[in-house]
Coordinates of C-alpha atoms in Angstrom, one line a residue:
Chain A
X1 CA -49.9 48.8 12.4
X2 CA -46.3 48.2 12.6
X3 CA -43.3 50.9 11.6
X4 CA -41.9 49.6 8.0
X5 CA -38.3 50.3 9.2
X6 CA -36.1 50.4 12.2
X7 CA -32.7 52.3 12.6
X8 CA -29.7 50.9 13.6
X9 CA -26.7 52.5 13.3
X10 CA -28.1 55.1 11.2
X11 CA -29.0 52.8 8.8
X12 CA -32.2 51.8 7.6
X13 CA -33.7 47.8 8.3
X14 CA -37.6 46.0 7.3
X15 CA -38.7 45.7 10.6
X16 CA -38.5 42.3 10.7
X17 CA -35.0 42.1 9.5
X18 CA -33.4 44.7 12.5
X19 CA -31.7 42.7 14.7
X20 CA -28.5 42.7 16.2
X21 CA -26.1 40.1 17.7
X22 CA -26.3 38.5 20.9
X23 CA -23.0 40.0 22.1
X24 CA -24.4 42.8 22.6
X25 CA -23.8 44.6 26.2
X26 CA -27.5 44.9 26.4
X27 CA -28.4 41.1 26.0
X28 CA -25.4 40.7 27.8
X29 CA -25.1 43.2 30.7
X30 CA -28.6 44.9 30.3
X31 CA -26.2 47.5 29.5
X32 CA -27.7 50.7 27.7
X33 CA -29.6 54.1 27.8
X34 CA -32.7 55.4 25.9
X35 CA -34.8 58.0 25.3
X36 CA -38.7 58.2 24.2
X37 CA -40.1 61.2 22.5
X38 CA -43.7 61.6 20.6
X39 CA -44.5 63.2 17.5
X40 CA -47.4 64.8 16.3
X41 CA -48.5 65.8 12.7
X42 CA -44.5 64.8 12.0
X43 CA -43.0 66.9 14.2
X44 CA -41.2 65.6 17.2
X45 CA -41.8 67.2 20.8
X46 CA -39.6 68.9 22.6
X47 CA -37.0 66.8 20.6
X48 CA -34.4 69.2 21.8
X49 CA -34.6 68.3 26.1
X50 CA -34.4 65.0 24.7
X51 CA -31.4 64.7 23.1
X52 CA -29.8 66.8 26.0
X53 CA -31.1 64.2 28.3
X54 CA -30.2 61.3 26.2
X55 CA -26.5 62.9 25.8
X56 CA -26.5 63.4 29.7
X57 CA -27.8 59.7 30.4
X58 CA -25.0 58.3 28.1
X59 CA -22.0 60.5 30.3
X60 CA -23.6 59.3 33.3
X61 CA -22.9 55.8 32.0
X62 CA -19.6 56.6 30.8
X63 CA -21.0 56.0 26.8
X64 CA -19.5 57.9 24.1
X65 CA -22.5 58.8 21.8
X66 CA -20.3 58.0 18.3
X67 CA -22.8 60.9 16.6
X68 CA -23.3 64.9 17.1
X69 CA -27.1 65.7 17.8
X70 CA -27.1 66.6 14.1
X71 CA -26.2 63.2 12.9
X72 CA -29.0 61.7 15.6
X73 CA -31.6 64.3 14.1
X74 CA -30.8 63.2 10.4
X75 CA -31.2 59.4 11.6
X76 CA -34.7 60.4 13.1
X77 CA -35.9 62.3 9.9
X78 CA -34.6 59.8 7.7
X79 CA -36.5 57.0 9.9
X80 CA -39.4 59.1 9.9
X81 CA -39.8 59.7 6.2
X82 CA -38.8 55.6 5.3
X83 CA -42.2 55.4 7.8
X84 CA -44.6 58.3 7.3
X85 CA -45.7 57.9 10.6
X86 CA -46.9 61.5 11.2
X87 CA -47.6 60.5 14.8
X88 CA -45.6 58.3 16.9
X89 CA -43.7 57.0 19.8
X90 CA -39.8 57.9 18.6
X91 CA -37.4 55.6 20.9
X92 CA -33.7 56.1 21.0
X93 CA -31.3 53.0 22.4
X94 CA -27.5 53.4 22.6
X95 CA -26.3 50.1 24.0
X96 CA -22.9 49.0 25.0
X97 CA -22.1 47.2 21.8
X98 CA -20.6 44.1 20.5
X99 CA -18.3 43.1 23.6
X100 CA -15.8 40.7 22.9
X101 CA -15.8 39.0 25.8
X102 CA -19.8 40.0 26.9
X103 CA -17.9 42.3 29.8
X104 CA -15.8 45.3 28.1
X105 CA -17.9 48.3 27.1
X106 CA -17.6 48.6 23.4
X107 CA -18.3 51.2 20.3
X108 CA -21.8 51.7 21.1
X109 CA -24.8 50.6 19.0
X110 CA -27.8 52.8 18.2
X111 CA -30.8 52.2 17.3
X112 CA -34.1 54.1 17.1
X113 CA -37.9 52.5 16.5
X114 CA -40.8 54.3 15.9
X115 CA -44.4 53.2 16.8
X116 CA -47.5 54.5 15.6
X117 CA -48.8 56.6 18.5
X118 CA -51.9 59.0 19.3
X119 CA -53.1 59.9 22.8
X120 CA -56.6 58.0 23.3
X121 CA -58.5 61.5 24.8
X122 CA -60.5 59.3 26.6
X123 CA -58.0 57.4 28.6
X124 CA -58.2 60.7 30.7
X125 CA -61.6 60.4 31.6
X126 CA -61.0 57.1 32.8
X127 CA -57.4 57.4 35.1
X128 CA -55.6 55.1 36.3
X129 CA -55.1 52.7 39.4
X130 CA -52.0 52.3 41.3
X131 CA -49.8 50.1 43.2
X132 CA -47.2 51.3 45.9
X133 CA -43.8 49.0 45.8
X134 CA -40.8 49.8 47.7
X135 CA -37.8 50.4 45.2
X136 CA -35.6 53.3 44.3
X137 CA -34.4 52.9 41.3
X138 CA -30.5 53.0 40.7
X139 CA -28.7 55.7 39.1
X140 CA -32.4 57.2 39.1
X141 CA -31.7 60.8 37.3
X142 CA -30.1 58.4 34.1
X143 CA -32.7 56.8 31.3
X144 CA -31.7 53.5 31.6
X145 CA -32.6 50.4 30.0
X146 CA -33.2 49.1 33.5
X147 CA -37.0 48.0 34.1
X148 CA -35.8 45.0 36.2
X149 CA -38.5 45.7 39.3
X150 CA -41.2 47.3 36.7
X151 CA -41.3 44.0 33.9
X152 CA -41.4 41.8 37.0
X153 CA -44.4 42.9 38.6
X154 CA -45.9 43.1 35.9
X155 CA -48.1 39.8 36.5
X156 CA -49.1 41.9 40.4
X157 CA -50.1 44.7 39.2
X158 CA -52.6 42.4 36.5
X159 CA -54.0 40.4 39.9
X160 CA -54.6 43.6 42.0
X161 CA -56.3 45.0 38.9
X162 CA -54.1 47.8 38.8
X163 CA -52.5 50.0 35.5
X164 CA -49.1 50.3 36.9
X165 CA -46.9 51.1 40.4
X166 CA -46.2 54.0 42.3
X167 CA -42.0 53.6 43.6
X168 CA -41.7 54.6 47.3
X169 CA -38.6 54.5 49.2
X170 CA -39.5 53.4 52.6
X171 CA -42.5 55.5 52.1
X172 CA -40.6 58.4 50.3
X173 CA -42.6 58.2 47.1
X174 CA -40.6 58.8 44.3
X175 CA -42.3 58.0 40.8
X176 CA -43.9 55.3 38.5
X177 CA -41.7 53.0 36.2
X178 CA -42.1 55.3 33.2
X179 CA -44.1 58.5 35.0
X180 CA -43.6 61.1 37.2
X181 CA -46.3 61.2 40.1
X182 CA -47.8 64.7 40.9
X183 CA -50.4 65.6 44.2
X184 CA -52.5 68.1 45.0
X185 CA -53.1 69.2 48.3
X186 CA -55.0 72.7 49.3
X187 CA -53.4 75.1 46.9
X188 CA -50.5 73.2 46.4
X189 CA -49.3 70.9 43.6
X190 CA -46.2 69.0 44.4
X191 CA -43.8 66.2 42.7
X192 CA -41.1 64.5 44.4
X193 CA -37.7 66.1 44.1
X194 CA -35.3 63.0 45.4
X195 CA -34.0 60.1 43.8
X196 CA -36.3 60.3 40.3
X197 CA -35.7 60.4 36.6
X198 CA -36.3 63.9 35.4
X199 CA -39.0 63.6 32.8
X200 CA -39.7 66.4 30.2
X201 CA -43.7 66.6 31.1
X202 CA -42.6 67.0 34.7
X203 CA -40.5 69.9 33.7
X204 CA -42.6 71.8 31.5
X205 CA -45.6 71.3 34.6
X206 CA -43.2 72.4 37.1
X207 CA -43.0 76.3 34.6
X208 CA -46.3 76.9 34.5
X209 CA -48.1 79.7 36.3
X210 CA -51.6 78.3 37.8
X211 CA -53.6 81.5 39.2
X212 CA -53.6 80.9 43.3
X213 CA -52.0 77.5 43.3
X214 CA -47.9 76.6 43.5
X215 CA -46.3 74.2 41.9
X216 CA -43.2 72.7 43.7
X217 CA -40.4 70.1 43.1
X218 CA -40.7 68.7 47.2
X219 CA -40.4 65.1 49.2
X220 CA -43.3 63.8 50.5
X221 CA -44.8 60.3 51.6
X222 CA -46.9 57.7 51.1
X223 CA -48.8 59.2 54.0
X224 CA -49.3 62.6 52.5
X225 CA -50.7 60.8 49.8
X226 CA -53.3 59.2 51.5
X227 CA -54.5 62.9 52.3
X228 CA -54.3 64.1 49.3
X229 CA -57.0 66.0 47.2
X230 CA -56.2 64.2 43.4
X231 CA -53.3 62.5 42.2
X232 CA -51.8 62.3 38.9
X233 CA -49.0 61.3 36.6
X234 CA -47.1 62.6 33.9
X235 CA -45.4 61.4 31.0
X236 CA -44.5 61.6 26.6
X237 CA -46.8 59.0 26.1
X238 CA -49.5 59.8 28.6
X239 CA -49.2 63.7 29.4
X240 CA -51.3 64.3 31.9
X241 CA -52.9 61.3 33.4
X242 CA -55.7 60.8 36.4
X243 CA -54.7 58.5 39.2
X244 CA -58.5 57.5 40.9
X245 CA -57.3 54.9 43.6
X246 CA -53.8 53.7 44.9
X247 CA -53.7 50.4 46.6
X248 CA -57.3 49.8 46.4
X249 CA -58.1 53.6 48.1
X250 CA -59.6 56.1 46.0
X251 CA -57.4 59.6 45.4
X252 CA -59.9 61.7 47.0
X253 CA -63.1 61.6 46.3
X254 CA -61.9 58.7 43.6
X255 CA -62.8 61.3 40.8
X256 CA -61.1 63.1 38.3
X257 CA -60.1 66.3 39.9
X258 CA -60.5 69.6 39.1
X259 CA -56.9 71.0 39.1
X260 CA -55.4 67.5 37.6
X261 CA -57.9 69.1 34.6
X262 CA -56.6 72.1 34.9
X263 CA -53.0 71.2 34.2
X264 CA -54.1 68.9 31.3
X265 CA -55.3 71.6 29.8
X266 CA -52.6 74.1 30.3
X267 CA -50.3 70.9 29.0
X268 CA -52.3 70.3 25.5
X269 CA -52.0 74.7 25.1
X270 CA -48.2 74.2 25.4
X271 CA -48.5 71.3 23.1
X272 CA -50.5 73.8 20.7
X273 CA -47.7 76.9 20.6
X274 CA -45.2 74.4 20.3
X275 CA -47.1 73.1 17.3
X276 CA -47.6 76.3 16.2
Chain B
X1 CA -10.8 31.5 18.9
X2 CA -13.9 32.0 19.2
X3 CA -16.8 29.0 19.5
X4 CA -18.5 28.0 16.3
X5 CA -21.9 28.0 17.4
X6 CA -24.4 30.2 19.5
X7 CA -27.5 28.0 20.5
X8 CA -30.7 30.2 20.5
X9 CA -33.9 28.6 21.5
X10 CA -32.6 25.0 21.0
X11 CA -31.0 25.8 17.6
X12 CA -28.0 26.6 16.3
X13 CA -26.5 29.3 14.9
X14 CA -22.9 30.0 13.1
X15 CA -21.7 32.2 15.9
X16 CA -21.7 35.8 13.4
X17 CA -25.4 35.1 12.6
X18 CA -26.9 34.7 16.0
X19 CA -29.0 37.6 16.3
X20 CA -31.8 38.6 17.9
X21 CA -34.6 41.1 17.0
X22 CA -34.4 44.6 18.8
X23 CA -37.8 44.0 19.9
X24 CA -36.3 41.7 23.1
X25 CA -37.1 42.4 26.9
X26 CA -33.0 42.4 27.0
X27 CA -32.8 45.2 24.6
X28 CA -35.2 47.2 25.2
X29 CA -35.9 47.0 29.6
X30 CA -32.6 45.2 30.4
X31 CA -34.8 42.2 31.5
X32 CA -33.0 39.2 31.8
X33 CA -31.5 36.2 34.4
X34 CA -28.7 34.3 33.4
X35 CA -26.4 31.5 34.9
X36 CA -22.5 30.9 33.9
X37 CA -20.5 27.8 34.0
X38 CA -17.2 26.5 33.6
X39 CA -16.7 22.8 31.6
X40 CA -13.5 21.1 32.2
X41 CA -12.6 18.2 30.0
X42 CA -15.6 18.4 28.5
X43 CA -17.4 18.4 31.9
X44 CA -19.8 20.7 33.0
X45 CA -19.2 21.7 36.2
X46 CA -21.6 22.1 39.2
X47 CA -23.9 22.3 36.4
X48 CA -27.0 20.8 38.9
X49 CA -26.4 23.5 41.4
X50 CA -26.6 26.1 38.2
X51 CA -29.7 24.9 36.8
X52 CA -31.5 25.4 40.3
X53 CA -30.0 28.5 40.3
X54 CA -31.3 29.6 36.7
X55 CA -34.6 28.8 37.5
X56 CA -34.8 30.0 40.7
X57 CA -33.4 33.4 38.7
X58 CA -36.4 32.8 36.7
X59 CA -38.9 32.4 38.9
X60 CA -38.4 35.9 41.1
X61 CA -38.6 37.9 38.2
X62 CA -41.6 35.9 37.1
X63 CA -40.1 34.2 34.0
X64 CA -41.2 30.6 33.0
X65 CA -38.7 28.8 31.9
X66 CA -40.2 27.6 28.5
X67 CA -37.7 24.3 28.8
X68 CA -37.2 21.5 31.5
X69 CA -33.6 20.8 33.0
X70 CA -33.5 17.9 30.8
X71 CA -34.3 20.0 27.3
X72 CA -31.7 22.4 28.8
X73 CA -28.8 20.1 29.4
X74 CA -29.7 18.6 25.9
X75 CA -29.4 22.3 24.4
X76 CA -25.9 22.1 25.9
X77 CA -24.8 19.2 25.1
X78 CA -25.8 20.2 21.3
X79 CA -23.7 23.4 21.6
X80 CA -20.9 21.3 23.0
X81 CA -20.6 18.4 20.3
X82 CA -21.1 21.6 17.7
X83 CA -18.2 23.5 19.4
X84 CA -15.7 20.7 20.2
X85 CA -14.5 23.0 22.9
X86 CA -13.8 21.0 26.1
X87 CA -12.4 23.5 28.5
X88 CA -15.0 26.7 28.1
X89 CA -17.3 28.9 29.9
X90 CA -21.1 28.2 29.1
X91 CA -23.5 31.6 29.3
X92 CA -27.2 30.8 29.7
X93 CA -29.5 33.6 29.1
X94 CA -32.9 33.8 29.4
X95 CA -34.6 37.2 28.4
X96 CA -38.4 38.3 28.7
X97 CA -38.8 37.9 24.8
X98 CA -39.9 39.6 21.9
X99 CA -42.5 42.3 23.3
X100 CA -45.0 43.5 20.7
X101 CA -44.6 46.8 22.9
X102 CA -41.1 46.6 23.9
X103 CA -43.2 46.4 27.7
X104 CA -45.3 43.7 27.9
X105 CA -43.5 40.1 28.9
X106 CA -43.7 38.0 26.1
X107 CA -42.1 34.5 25.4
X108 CA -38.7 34.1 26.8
X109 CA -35.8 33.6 24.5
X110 CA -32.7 31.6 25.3
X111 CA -29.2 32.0 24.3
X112 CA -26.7 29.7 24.9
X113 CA -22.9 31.0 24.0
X114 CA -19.9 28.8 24.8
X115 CA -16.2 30.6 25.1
X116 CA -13.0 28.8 25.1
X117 CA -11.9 29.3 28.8
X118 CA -9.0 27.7 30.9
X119 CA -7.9 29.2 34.1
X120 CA -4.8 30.6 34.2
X121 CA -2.8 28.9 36.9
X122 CA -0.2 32.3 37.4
X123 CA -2.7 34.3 37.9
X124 CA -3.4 33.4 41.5
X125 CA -0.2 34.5 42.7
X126 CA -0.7 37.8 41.0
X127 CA -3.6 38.4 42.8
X128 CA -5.8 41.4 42.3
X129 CA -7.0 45.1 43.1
X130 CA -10.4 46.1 44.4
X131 CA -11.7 49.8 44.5
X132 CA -14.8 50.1 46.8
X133 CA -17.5 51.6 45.7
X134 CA -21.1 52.1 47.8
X135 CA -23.6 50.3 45.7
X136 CA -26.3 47.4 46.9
X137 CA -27.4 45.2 43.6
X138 CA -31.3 45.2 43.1
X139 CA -32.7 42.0 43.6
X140 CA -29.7 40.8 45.0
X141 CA -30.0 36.9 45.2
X142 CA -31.4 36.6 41.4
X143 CA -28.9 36.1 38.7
X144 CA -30.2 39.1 36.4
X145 CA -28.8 41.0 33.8
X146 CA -27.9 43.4 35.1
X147 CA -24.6 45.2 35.5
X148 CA -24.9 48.8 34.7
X149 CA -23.0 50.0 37.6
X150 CA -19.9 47.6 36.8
X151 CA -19.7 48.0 33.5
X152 CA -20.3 52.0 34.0
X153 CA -17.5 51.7 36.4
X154 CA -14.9 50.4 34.0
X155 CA -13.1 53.4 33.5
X156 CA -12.9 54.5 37.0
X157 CA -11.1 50.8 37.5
X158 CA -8.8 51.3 34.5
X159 CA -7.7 54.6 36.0
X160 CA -7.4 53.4 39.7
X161 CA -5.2 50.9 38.2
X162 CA -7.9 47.9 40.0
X163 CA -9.2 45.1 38.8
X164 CA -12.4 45.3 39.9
X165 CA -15.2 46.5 42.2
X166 CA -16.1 46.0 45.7
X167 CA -19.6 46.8 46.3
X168 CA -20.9 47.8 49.6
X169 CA -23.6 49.3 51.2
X170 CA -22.9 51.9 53.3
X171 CA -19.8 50.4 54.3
X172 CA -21.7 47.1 54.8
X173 CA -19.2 44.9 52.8
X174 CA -21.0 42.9 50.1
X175 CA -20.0 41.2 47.0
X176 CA -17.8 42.1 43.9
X177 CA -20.0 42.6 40.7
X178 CA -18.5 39.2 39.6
X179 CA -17.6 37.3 42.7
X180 CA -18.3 36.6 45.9
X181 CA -15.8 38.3 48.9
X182 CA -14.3 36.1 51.8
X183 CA -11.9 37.7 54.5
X184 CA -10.1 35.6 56.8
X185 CA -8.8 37.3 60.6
X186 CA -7.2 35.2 62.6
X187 CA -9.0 32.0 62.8
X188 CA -11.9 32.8 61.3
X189 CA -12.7 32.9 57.1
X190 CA -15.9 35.0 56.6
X191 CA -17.9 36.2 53.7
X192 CA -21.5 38.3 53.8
X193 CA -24.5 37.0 54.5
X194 CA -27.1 39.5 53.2
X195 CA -28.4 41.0 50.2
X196 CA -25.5 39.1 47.4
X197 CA -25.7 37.2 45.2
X198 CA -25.1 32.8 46.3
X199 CA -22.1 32.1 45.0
X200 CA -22.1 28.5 43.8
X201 CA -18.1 28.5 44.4
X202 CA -18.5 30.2 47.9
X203 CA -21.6 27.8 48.7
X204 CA -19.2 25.0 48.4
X205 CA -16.4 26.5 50.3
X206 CA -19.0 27.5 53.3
X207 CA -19.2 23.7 53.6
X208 CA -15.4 23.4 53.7
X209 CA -13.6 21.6 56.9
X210 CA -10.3 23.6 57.4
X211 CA -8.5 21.9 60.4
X212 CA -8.6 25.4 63.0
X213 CA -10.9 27.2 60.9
X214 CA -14.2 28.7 61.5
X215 CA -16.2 29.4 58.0
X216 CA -19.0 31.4 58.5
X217 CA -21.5 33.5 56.4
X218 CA -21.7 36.7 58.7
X219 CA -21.7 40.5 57.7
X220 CA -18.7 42.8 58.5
X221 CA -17.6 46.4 57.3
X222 CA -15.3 47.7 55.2
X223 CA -13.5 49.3 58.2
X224 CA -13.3 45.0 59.3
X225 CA -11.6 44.4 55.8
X226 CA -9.0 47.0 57.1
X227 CA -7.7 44.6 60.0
X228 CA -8.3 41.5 58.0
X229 CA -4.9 39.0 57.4
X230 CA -6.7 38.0 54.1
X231 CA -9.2 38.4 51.8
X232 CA -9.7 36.2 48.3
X233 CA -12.9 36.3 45.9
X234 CA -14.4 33.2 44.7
X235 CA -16.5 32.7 41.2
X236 CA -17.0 29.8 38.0
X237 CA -14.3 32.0 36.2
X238 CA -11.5 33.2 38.9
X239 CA -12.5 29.7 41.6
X240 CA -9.8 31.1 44.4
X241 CA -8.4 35.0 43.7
X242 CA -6.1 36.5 46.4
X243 CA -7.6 40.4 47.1
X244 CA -3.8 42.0 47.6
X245 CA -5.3 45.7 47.6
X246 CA -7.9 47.8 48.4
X247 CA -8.5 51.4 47.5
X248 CA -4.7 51.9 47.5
X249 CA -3.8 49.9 50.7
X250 CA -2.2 46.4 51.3
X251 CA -4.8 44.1 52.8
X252 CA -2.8 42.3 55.7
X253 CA 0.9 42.5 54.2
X254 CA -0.7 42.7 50.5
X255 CA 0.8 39.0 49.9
X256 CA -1.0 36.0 48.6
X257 CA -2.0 34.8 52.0
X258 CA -1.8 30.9 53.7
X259 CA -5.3 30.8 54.3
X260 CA -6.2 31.6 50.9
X261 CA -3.7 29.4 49.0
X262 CA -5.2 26.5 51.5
X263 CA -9.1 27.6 50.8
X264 CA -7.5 27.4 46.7
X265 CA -6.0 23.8 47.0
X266 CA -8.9 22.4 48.8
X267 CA -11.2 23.8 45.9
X268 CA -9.1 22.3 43.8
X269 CA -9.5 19.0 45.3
X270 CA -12.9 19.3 45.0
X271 CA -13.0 19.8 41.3
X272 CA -10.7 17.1 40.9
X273 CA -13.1 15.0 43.2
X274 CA -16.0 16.4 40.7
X275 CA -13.9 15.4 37.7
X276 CA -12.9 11.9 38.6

């Protein structure tokens, strides 16, 4: 099932009929920022670290975001009520705009799609394999449109049977195309710190209080992967997900781990109060 | 003026209606090669050497091109009988598609746009102004879409009072977002070697024979540019542009240089040769 409507520039289009010219920086340029946000039972998660990060993406790109957060939240609940989608995927694009000459940034062009969206509980159960690929991604602490690397390998991650990649930097690791990566080790629970997009899961994971366990923003490599107890990745659309095997090696003992559990379920009580 | 016609997937369009749904790979991931051409007369130029290249584009980021060269030039030649615009630049773009998921690769779509473009003869003397700025382009030798660092950069440029960017890496001198970079010291013309992007305008000049002059594809520093006589740019749009300033300091006596008017006149005769 699709969305009925999509919004561009706060106004309301039939799906099929929300398009936009070609002279637009990001057909042009692949010039633009976005943000993804989920809601549940029609309310939209933790929709205010969103908009600050989508406000901070576009000054990091030099965009003027033409509307106030008030203005974006009224073009969401309008797009939401044109839809009744209680629960979704809400993505928000500010591109470039219409450059003259495909090359000069321009008044920016906005436009939010909404997907129907629930979290599959048993996708948990099952993980998810890896790939390693050596890339940092640029500007890495902006949500950009750029999935360059990511939409290219897509056909090698499908041959080495594989969900998605883990980004290393010369054996930094550093996190998945649209996912934060997370190990456990001992009593420790670490993501990397350098060099990665700032996800709002990874945040809220990075607060909580697990009895005899810490939980740290830290560097580490391919190699400390290798020796790590479980594995896994966070992210809006996925939460918390498993990660069994990376580059054909199981995580561990390959299963899903105890703490990995642990932190799912301390992720779906936050989801709960929020809720509340 | 502005061209008549945009050619999307073989057909065209009056150039205010050629749109394309949101749901693109361009849009949505920034996923996207493209190749850009000048026609002279009528005459595309170079225009075998910028088909390899557009496929070649194609193929690293694991696009098929869903048209042979000869369905391609025909596309072209469509646009350029609709437009009646001799002397132009011709934009080829080639995006992942329209993604069910705004994810998944899907059929490519092509847009075809044709400007009017005639290069301004003064402006060579004028020259131009680079700012430096420490930046290596991901996959480097493929023709993508993406500039979000240049166009990012703009207003740093406009308030530097430059022209443009030169990237480097680390003070490894590479490329301008746009054009390739030459510098010429004493009897010897260089431009870098690795990690750019193959200039079809600086291939051709690597195969130049200047009486006394060594040509060579080699690496060399931004601290090298400092002691250089000379430096020009090369690309479709600019052919031969003098460099008279970097970051605030004359290169060599920061006038249009011998070397560089000589590299200029010989490209010329080459188009001329092209053209006959």
């Amino acid at each position: 099932m699709k969305a009925k409507f999509i919004s561009i520039n706060n106004q309301l289009f039939l799906e099929e009929e929300a398009k936009i010219h070609v002279s637009d920086l990001s057909v042009q340029r692949g010039f633009g920022i976005f943000d993804f946000l989920k809601t549940i039972n029609g309310k939209p998660i933790f929709i205010e670290d969103h908009f600050n990060r989508f406000y901070n993406s576009a000054k990091e790109l030099n965009i003027t975001v033409p509307y106030s957060k008030e203005n974006l939240f009224k073009a969401i609940n309008d797009l939401m009520e044109g839809n009744n989608l209680p629960n979704s995927g809400l993505k928000i694009i500010l591109t470039g705009g219409f450059s003259a000459d495909g090359y000069l940034m321009a008044e920016p062009n906005l436009i939010i799609t909404q997907t129907p969206f629930k979290l599959d509980e048993t996708s948990f159960d099952r993980g998810m394999r890896l790939i390693t690929y050596n890339h940092q991604r640029q500007l890495a602490n902006v949500k950009t449109i750029d999935y360059l690397q990511a939409i290219r390998l897509q056909p090698l991650v499908k041959q080495q049977l594989a969900d998605d990649i883990l980004y290393h930097q010369d054996g930094s690791v550093r996190e998945c195309p649209r996912a934060n990566f997370f190990m456990v080790k001992g009593k420790t629970i670490s993501t990397p710190k350098t060099s990665i997009l700032w996800g709002i899961t990874r945040s809220k994971i990075l607060n909580f209080n697990i009895d005899g366990y810490k939980i740290l923003a830290e560097d580490f490599t391919l190699d400390d992967v290798k020796n790590a107890d479980e594995a896994f990745i966070t992210s809006s659309t996925k939460n918390v997900m498993p990660i069994l095997n990376i580059d054909g090696k199981d995580v561990g003992d390959g299963k899903v781990g105890a703490v990995t559990s642990l932190i799912k379920d301390e992720f779906k009580s936050l989801l709960q109060k929020v809720m509340a």
